[in-house]
Structure formats: structure tokens, C-alpha cells
Tab-separated table of C-alpha atoms in Angstrom:
chain	number	residue	atom	x	y	z
A	5	PRO	CA	73.256	24.012	188.878
A	6	PRO	CA	74.687	23.424	185.400
A	7	PRO	CA	77.940	25.133	184.515
A	8	PRO	CA	77.487	28.619	183.074
A	9	PRO	CA	78.012	29.117	179.356
A	10	ALA	CA	81.344	30.468	178.230
A	11	ALA	CA	79.737	33.474	176.516
A	12	ALA	CA	77.802	34.664	179.600
A	13	SER	CA	79.044	38.237	179.782
A	14	PRO	CA	77.186	41.558	179.882
A	15	SER	CA	78.691	42.720	176.584
A	16	SER	CA	77.780	39.520	174.691
A	17	ALA	CA	74.288	39.493	176.233
A	18	ARG	CA	73.838	43.111	175.145
A	19	GLU	CA	74.870	42.251	171.584
A	20	LEU	CA	72.487	39.245	171.502
A	21	ALA	CA	69.629	41.393	172.826
A	22	VAL	CA	70.233	44.066	170.181
A	23	GLU	CA	70.362	41.433	167.424
A	24	ALA	CA	67.182	39.725	168.747
A	25	LEU	CA	65.307	43.039	168.865
A	26	GLY	CA	66.276	43.661	165.258
A	27	LEU	CA	65.003	40.242	164.223
A	28	VAL	CA	61.774	40.773	166.160
A	29	ALA	CA	61.194	44.049	164.332
A	30	ARG	CA	61.910	42.319	161.015
A	31	LEU	CA	59.566	39.446	161.882
A	32	ALA	CA	56.802	41.911	162.849
A	33	ALA	CA	57.187	43.651	159.497
A	34	LEU	CA	56.960	40.292	157.652
A	35	CYS	CA	53.800	39.421	159.601
A	36	ARG	CA	52.216	42.667	158.541
A	37	ALA	CA	53.207	41.911	154.934
A	38	LEU	CA	51.614	38.442	155.203
A	39	ARG	CA	48.331	39.940	156.381
A	40	ARG	CA	48.403	42.482	153.573
A	41	ARG	CA	49.140	39.836	150.882
A	42	GLU	CA	46.404	37.626	152.327
A	43	ALA	CA	43.953	40.488	152.202
A	44	GLU	CA	44.941	41.239	148.604
A	45	GLY	CA	44.705	37.548	147.581
A	46	ASP	CA	48.306	37.444	146.305
A	47	GLU	CA	49.196	33.787	146.888
A	48	THR	CA	52.669	34.013	145.318
A	49	GLY	CA	53.663	37.032	147.408
A	50	TRP	CA	52.115	35.489	150.481
A	51	ALA	CA	54.141	32.283	150.050
A	52	GLN	CA	57.354	34.250	149.562
A	53	ALA	CA	56.650	36.373	152.619
A	54	ARG	CA	55.869	33.251	154.621
A	55	GLU	CA	59.222	31.697	153.730
A	56	GLU	CA	61.030	34.888	154.761
A	57	ALA	CA	59.092	34.954	158.018
A	58	GLU	CA	59.977	31.318	158.747
A	59	ALA	CA	63.637	32.065	158.035
A	60	ALA	CA	63.527	35.078	160.348
A	61	ARG	CA	61.860	33.025	163.068
A	62	ARG	CA	64.519	30.304	162.807
A	63	GLU	CA	67.246	32.914	162.907
A	64	LEU	CA	65.652	34.552	165.975
A	65	ARG	CA	65.440	31.152	167.685
A	66	GLU	CA	69.145	30.603	167.013
A	67	VAL	CA	69.998	34.045	168.344
A	68	VAL	CA	68.060	33.694	171.598
A	69	ARG	CA	69.059	30.066	172.141
A	70	PRO	CA	72.126	30.990	174.267
A	71	LEU	CA	69.914	33.213	176.415
A	72	ARG	CA	67.715	30.212	177.230
A	73	GLU	CA	70.557	27.913	178.239
A	74	PRO	CA	70.509	26.755	181.881
A	75	GLY	CA	72.566	28.984	184.197
A	76	TYR	CA	73.070	31.734	181.599
A	77	ARG	CA	70.966	34.338	183.350
A	78	GLU	CA	72.386	33.473	186.778
A	79	ALA	CA	75.937	33.740	185.461
A	80	LEU	CA	75.055	36.994	183.741
A	81	ARG	CA	73.531	38.326	186.981
A	82	ARG	CA	76.636	37.362	188.969
A	83	LYS	CA	78.953	39.019	186.471
A	84	ALA	CA	76.803	42.153	186.377
A	85	GLU	CA	76.781	42.244	190.192
A	86	ARG	CA	80.562	41.849	190.278
A	87	ALA	CA	80.922	44.619	187.728
A	88	ARG	CA	78.611	46.864	189.753
A	89	LYS	CA	80.522	46.164	192.960
A	90	ARG	CA	83.799	46.824	191.157
A	91	ARG	CA	82.488	50.159	189.878
A	92	LEU	CA	81.265	51.076	193.364
A	93	ARG	CA	84.603	50.039	194.852
A	94	LEU	CA	86.543	52.087	192.331
A	95	GLN	CA	84.224	55.038	192.883
A	96	ARG	CA	84.619	54.738	196.653
A	97	ARG	CA	88.404	54.536	196.322
A	98	LYS	CA	88.357	57.558	194.057
A	99	GLN	CA	86.258	59.481	196.564
A	100	GLU	CA	88.513	58.387	199.438
A	101	ALA	CA	91.592	59.400	197.462
A	102	LYS	CA	89.989	62.754	196.672
A	103	ALA	CA	89.026	63.274	200.327
A	104	ALA	CA	92.536	62.289	201.463
A	105	LYS	CA	94.016	64.661	198.903
A	106	GLU	CA	91.762	67.500	200.049
A	107	GLU	CA	92.577	66.754	203.686
A	108	GLU	CA	96.283	66.705	202.929
A	109	ALA	CA	95.921	69.970	201.018
A	110	ALA	CA	94.056	71.481	203.983
A	111	ARG	CA	96.774	70.305	206.385
A	112	ALA	CA	99.453	71.639	204.059
A	113	ALA	CA	97.643	74.981	203.821
A	114	GLU	CA	97.336	75.073	207.611
A	115	ARG	CA	101.033	74.273	207.997
A	116	GLU	CA	101.921	76.949	205.459
A	117	ALA	CA	99.721	79.447	207.280
A	118	LYS	CA	101.375	78.624	210.604
A	119	ILE	CA	104.822	78.859	209.010
A	120	ASP	CA	103.951	82.217	207.436
A	121	GLN	CA	102.588	83.463	210.745
A	122	TRP	CA	105.714	82.305	212.586
A	123	ARG	CA	107.954	83.837	209.905
A	124	ALA	CA	106.062	87.145	210.040
A	125	LYS	CA	106.338	87.144	213.827
A	126	CYS	CA	110.083	86.460	213.667
A	127	ILE	CA	110.567	89.187	211.042
A	128	GLN	CA	108.588	91.645	213.159
A	129	GLU	CA	110.643	90.819	216.253
A	130	VAL	CA	113.895	91.213	214.310
A	131	GLU	CA	112.725	94.522	212.851
A	132	GLU	CA	111.714	95.789	216.282
A	133	LYS	CA	115.079	94.781	217.729
A	134	ASN	CA	116.890	96.433	214.825
A	135	ARG	CA	114.891	99.634	215.264
A	136	GLU	CA	115.570	99.622	218.981
A	137	ARG	CA	119.257	98.961	218.352
A	138	GLU	CA	119.456	101.741	215.758
A	139	LEU	CA	117.585	104.154	217.990
A	140	LYS	CA	119.805	103.306	220.930
A	141	ALA	CA	122.938	103.636	218.798
A	142	ALA	CA	121.735	107.000	217.496
A	143	ALA	CA	120.901	108.138	221.021
A	144	ASP	CA	124.283	106.948	222.298
A	145	SER	CA	126.003	108.724	219.410
A	146	VAL	CA	124.151	111.963	220.104
A	147	LEU	CA	124.793	111.556	223.831
A	148	SER	CA	128.492	110.985	223.249
A	149	GLU	CA	128.555	114.060	220.989
A	150	VAL	CA	126.855	116.109	223.705
A	151	ARG	CA	129.321	114.841	226.296
A	152	LYS	CA	132.179	115.732	223.984
A	153	LYS	CA	130.777	119.258	223.649
A	154	GLN	CA	130.417	119.456	227.419
A	155	ALA	CA	134.035	118.371	227.837
A	156	ASP	CA	135.144	121.010	225.322
A	157	THR	CA	133.128	123.653	227.151
A	158	LYS	CA	134.639	122.604	230.474
A	159	ARG	CA	138.124	122.733	228.982
A	160	MET	CA	137.427	126.218	227.648
A	161	VAL	CA	136.243	127.272	231.129
A	162	ASP	CA	139.455	125.892	232.623
A	163	ILE	CA	141.492	127.740	230.008
A	164	LEU	CA	139.625	130.979	230.791
A	165	ARG	CA	140.318	130.535	234.520
A	166	ALA	CA	143.955	129.866	233.760
A	167	LEU	CA	144.099	133.065	231.658
A	168	GLU	CA	142.580	135.043	234.522
A	169	LYS	CA	145.124	133.587	236.943
A	170	LEU	CA	147.978	134.218	234.536
A	171	ARG	CA	146.978	137.886	233.999
A	172	LYS	CA	146.681	138.353	237.736
A	173	LEU	CA	150.183	136.954	238.303
A	174	ARG	CA	151.630	139.092	235.506
A	175	LYS	CA	149.844	142.192	236.842
A	176	GLU	CA	151.297	141.555	240.328
A	177	ALA	CA	154.787	141.056	238.874
A	178	ALA	CA	154.477	144.286	236.855
A	179	GLY	CA	153.249	146.113	239.986
A	180	ARG	CA	156.337	144.992	241.902
A	181	LYS	CA	158.436	146.450	239.084
A	182	GLY	CA	156.451	149.706	239.234
A	183	VAL	CA	154.543	149.157	236.000
A	184	CYS	CA	150.747	149.598	236.321
A	185	PRO	CA	148.350	148.967	233.391
A	186	PRO	CA	145.647	151.563	232.728
A	187	PRO	CA	142.153	150.951	234.204
A	188	SER	CA	140.669	150.751	230.724
A	189	ALA	CA	142.760	147.634	230.026
A	190	ASP	CA	141.453	145.970	233.201
A	191	GLU	CA	137.896	146.923	232.280
A	192	ALA	CA	138.244	145.611	228.713
A	193	PHE	CA	139.720	142.347	230.008
A	194	GLU	CA	136.964	141.955	232.559
A	195	ASN	CA	134.272	142.634	229.948
A	196	GLN	CA	135.779	140.126	227.570
A	197	VAL	CA	136.056	137.501	230.304
A	198	GLU	CA	132.482	138.055	231.431
A	199	SER	CA	131.250	137.777	227.847
A	200	LEU	CA	133.102	134.488	227.415
A	201	LYS	CA	131.809	133.183	230.750
A	202	THR	CA	128.212	134.014	229.761
A	203	LEU	CA	128.658	132.279	226.418
A	204	LEU	CA	130.170	129.174	228.023
A	205	LYS	CA	127.436	129.140	230.676
A	206	ASN	CA	124.720	129.263	228.030
A	207	ARG	CA	126.380	126.464	226.099
A	208	THR	CA	126.753	124.409	229.267
A	209	GLU	CA	123.066	124.814	230.087
A	210	LEU	CA	122.102	123.937	226.510
A	211	TYR	CA	124.236	120.796	226.543
A	212	GLU	CA	122.870	119.771	229.938
A	213	ALA	CA	119.309	120.186	228.621
A	214	GLU	CA	120.163	118.032	225.591
A	215	GLU	CA	121.697	115.395	227.852
A	216	ARG	CA	118.618	115.341	230.076
A	217	ALA	CA	116.336	115.015	227.042
A	218	LEU	CA	118.414	112.152	225.677
A	219	ARG	CA	118.455	110.418	229.034
A	220	VAL	CA	114.673	110.787	229.312
A	221	MET	CA	114.299	109.331	225.822
A	222	LEU	CA	116.600	106.414	226.645
A	223	GLU	CA	114.792	105.773	229.910
A	224	GLY	CA	111.479	105.878	228.032
A	225	GLU	CA	112.765	103.341	225.519
A	226	GLN	CA	114.029	101.125	228.317
A	227	GLU	CA	110.666	101.446	230.065
A	228	GLU	CA	108.877	100.525	226.825
A	229	GLU	CA	111.179	97.530	226.418
A	230	ARG	CA	110.489	96.401	229.988
A	231	LYS	CA	106.770	96.925	229.387
A	232	ARG	CA	106.879	94.834	226.190
A	233	GLU	CA	108.779	92.092	227.961
A	234	MET	CA	106.242	92.143	230.788
A	235	GLU	CA	103.361	91.976	228.285
A	236	LYS	CA	104.985	89.015	226.518
A	237	LYS	CA	105.462	87.274	229.834
A	238	GLN	CA	101.851	87.958	230.855
A	239	LYS	CA	100.628	86.743	227.452
A	240	LYS	CA	102.540	83.484	227.865
A	241	GLU	CA	101.111	83.095	231.356
A	242	ARG	CA	97.572	83.713	230.061
A	243	GLU	CA	98.068	81.191	227.246
A	244	LYS	CA	99.407	78.669	229.761
A	245	LEU	CA	96.433	79.223	232.085
A	246	LEU	CA	94.018	79.000	229.134
A	247	GLN	CA	95.603	75.719	228.041
A	248	GLN	CA	95.317	74.356	231.569
A	249	LYS	CA	91.671	75.458	231.685
A	250	LEU	CA	90.991	73.747	228.346
A	251	GLU	CA	92.617	70.551	229.601
A	252	ILE	CA	90.559	70.644	232.806
A	253	ASP	CA	87.355	71.349	230.855
A	254	SER	CA	88.199	68.511	228.491
A	255	LYS	CA	88.615	66.126	231.416
A	256	LEU	CA	85.412	67.319	233.085
A	257	PHE	CA	83.114	67.847	230.083
A	258	GLY	CA	84.844	65.982	227.266
A	259	ASP	CA	86.634	67.153	224.152
A	260	PRO	CA	84.730	70.043	222.468
A	261	ASP	CA	85.466	68.557	219.034
A	262	GLU	CA	84.113	65.179	220.135
A	263	PHE	CA	81.172	66.638	222.062
A	264	PRO	CA	79.704	69.616	220.166
A	265	LEU	CA	77.358	72.156	221.666
A	266	ALA	CA	74.288	70.208	220.562
A	267	HIS	CA	75.463	67.110	222.419
A	268	LEU	CA	73.482	65.709	225.307
A	269	LEU	CA	76.184	66.830	227.776
A	270	GLN	CA	75.662	70.486	226.869
A	271	PRO	CA	72.940	71.092	229.546
A	272	PHE	CA	75.314	69.799	232.231
A	273	ARG	CA	78.065	72.020	230.899
A	274	GLU	CA	75.775	75.039	230.987
A	275	TYR	CA	74.732	74.147	234.538
A	276	TYR	CA	78.295	73.953	235.849
A	277	LEU	CA	79.376	77.114	233.995
A	278	GLN	CA	76.311	79.239	234.753
A	279	ALA	CA	78.226	81.340	237.279
A	280	GLU	CA	80.406	82.696	234.451
A	281	HIS	CA	77.359	84.224	232.728
A	282	SER	CA	75.022	85.175	235.579
A	283	VAL	CA	75.761	87.208	238.707
A	284	ALA	CA	72.663	85.841	240.461
A	285	ALA	CA	73.809	82.264	239.803
A	286	LEU	CA	77.288	83.161	241.108
A	287	ILE	CA	75.824	84.598	244.328
A	288	GLN	CA	73.597	81.545	244.804
A	289	ILE	CA	76.481	79.115	244.276
A	290	ARG	CA	78.747	81.056	246.642
A	291	HIS	CA	75.968	81.063	249.244
A	292	GLU	CA	75.614	77.290	248.977
A	293	TRP	CA	79.366	76.794	249.239
A	294	ASP	CA	79.705	79.189	252.179
A	295	GLN	CA	77.402	76.941	254.197
A	296	TYR	CA	80.161	74.348	254.307
A	297	LEU	CA	83.037	76.635	255.249
A	298	VAL	CA	85.087	74.969	258.006
A	299	PRO	CA	88.630	75.422	259.295
A	300	ALA	CA	91.403	73.396	257.710
A	301	ASP	CA	91.838	71.255	260.863
A	302	HIS	CA	88.136	70.472	261.338
A	303	PRO	CA	87.696	66.697	261.936
A	304	GLU	CA	84.361	66.449	260.090
A	305	GLY	CA	85.099	68.403	256.940
A	306	SER	CA	87.668	70.077	254.737
A	307	CYS	CA	88.045	73.492	253.176
A	308	ILE	CA	86.731	74.334	249.708
A	309	PRO	CA	89.200	73.372	246.971
A	310	PRO	CA	90.627	76.344	245.041
A	311	GLY	CA	89.718	74.876	241.632
A	312	TRP	CA	87.980	72.019	239.866
A	313	VAL	CA	88.069	68.596	241.497
A	314	LEU	CA	89.361	66.403	238.684
A	315	PRO	CA	88.051	62.826	238.413
A	316	SER	CA	90.395	59.996	239.247
A	317	LEU	CA	91.755	57.722	236.533
A	318	PRO	CA	89.821	54.517	235.699
A	319	THR	CA	90.869	51.528	237.801
A	320	ASN	CA	89.805	48.847	235.301
A	321	ASP	CA	89.189	48.378	231.593
A	322	THR	CA	85.394	48.308	231.920
A	323	TRP	CA	85.367	51.695	233.606
A	324	ALA	CA	87.794	53.073	231.025
A	325	THR	CA	85.523	51.871	228.222
A	326	ALA	CA	82.524	53.590	229.801
A	327	VAL	CA	84.484	56.833	230.224
A	328	ARG	CA	85.592	56.793	226.586
């Protein structure tokens, strides 16, 4: 094919088309004027209009001449196609960039959410430990105060016993010297001692009750702490078992994200998991399995496996491709 013209571009072709349409409209108006002058019999006006029409026709021919050159339309089509492909490519890149940006924003939001959740969990654990520490410190402080009061009460009891012993020794010494105190003095001393003993006994019982209450509270807190630790341990065990179950299900039935519920493997999945949703199906499956119960040392069979029988790994690339 002949080489394309240098001016074969969509913008120049658009300008030429606009200019040609203008000349066509002008030429149509001159033709109408010629018919009107001819109908009126105005030869001078008709001749003038004819010259203008001829000039417009020559000008239109010059304008559309580049459009009729060999290869112009093909070059114009190729450039327009390249421009269209470039616009589509830019639009696709823009959409891909937007999708990547949205995906990155979603991942960032997910990371931020996980970080916030982890931070809130850490803060909650620290606050719980601080509350437990403060409560234990307060309980220990109150317990130490109660023990101090008990020690003071015991010391007062010892002092009272020592006073009784001292008065007895002094009374015996005075009796050996022939000096005997009046009975009223002994009675007053006995009454005062009994009153003090009753007071110290009541205080001792009160302090013992406070100590028992504090010990019960501390034991309750320790029991709650052991219970929380046990719950955390059980939760971790459940999460571990759930993860193992998900891995086994993924190996047996495929990845849930890759194989949604509407996938063709869903009927098989429902068949193998029907015992989890139906008691009758569970009884039927157990009945079928119980038919093959044999001892562990039976030469013609083996015992039922405790869990899923996982498939073996592919032995060649063809098999691996089919599994994927």
C-alpha cells in the first residue's frame, strides 16, 4: 500500500470534516439561490451566484482532496485504533490502581483492626492483673492489720495473766507477813479481770472472724484466677482443635474460599458431614461401621480409625495437577 499521508491524524481529519461540512452547507445555499434567480429570470444574479458556487465547489474539492488520498483512511483507522487501545489501557491501569489501592486500604484497615483488638486485649489483661494485684495487696494489708491486732490482743492476755500471777505472789508474801487484804479487794480485782478477759475474748473472736473472711476472699480470688487460667487453656485447646479440623476439612473437601457452598463438591461435603446434623444419619453410619468391628490383631481387617483418613500426597506431577 502507498505510504500514509503526513497529516493523517484524528484531529486533522476532524478539522477537515468540519470545514468540508461548512462548505457543503454553503454550496447548498448557493444552489438554492441559483434556482431562485433562474426562476426570477435574473441573469446577472444567476451568473454571479454560479461563479460563487463554482468557487465553493473548487474549495470543497481542495479541502476533501487529502481525505481521498490513497492510504489516508487506513492510516486514520490505525491511529484511531491505537488511540482507543491506549485509552482502554490507561482506563484499565487506572481501574487496577484503584482496585489495588482499595485492596491495600482494606488490608490496612484489617491490620489496624487486629492491632486494636490485640491492644485492647493486652490493656484488659493488664487492667485485670492490676486489679487483682491491688485487691490482693489490700487483702494482705487488711490481713496483716488483723494479725497485728490479734498479736496485740494476745500480748494483752499475757499481760493480764502476768498481773494475776503477780498479785497472787504478792498476796502470798503479804499472808506470810500476817497482812491479809479485805475480801472486797479480791472481789473487785476478780471482777475487773473477768471484764478484761471477756473484752479480750470478744476481740479475739472478732479478729478471728475477720481473718477467716479475708482468707475465704483470698481463696475465692485464687480459685477465680485458677478458673480463668483453666478457661484460657481450654480456649487455646479448642482453637487448636478447630484449626486442625479446618486443615483436615481443607485437605478432604478443599479450601472453603476456593470452593464455595455452591460448588459442585458441596453435595459430597453434605454427604460426609450429614451425621453432624442428623441423629438418624449418625445412627445409620455407626451401624454400618459397627459391622466391620474386629480386634486389633485380626489378620483380615483392622480397627476403625479414630478420625479422618487423610489422602496421601501426590506421587507425580500429573496427579498433583489433577488434585489442584
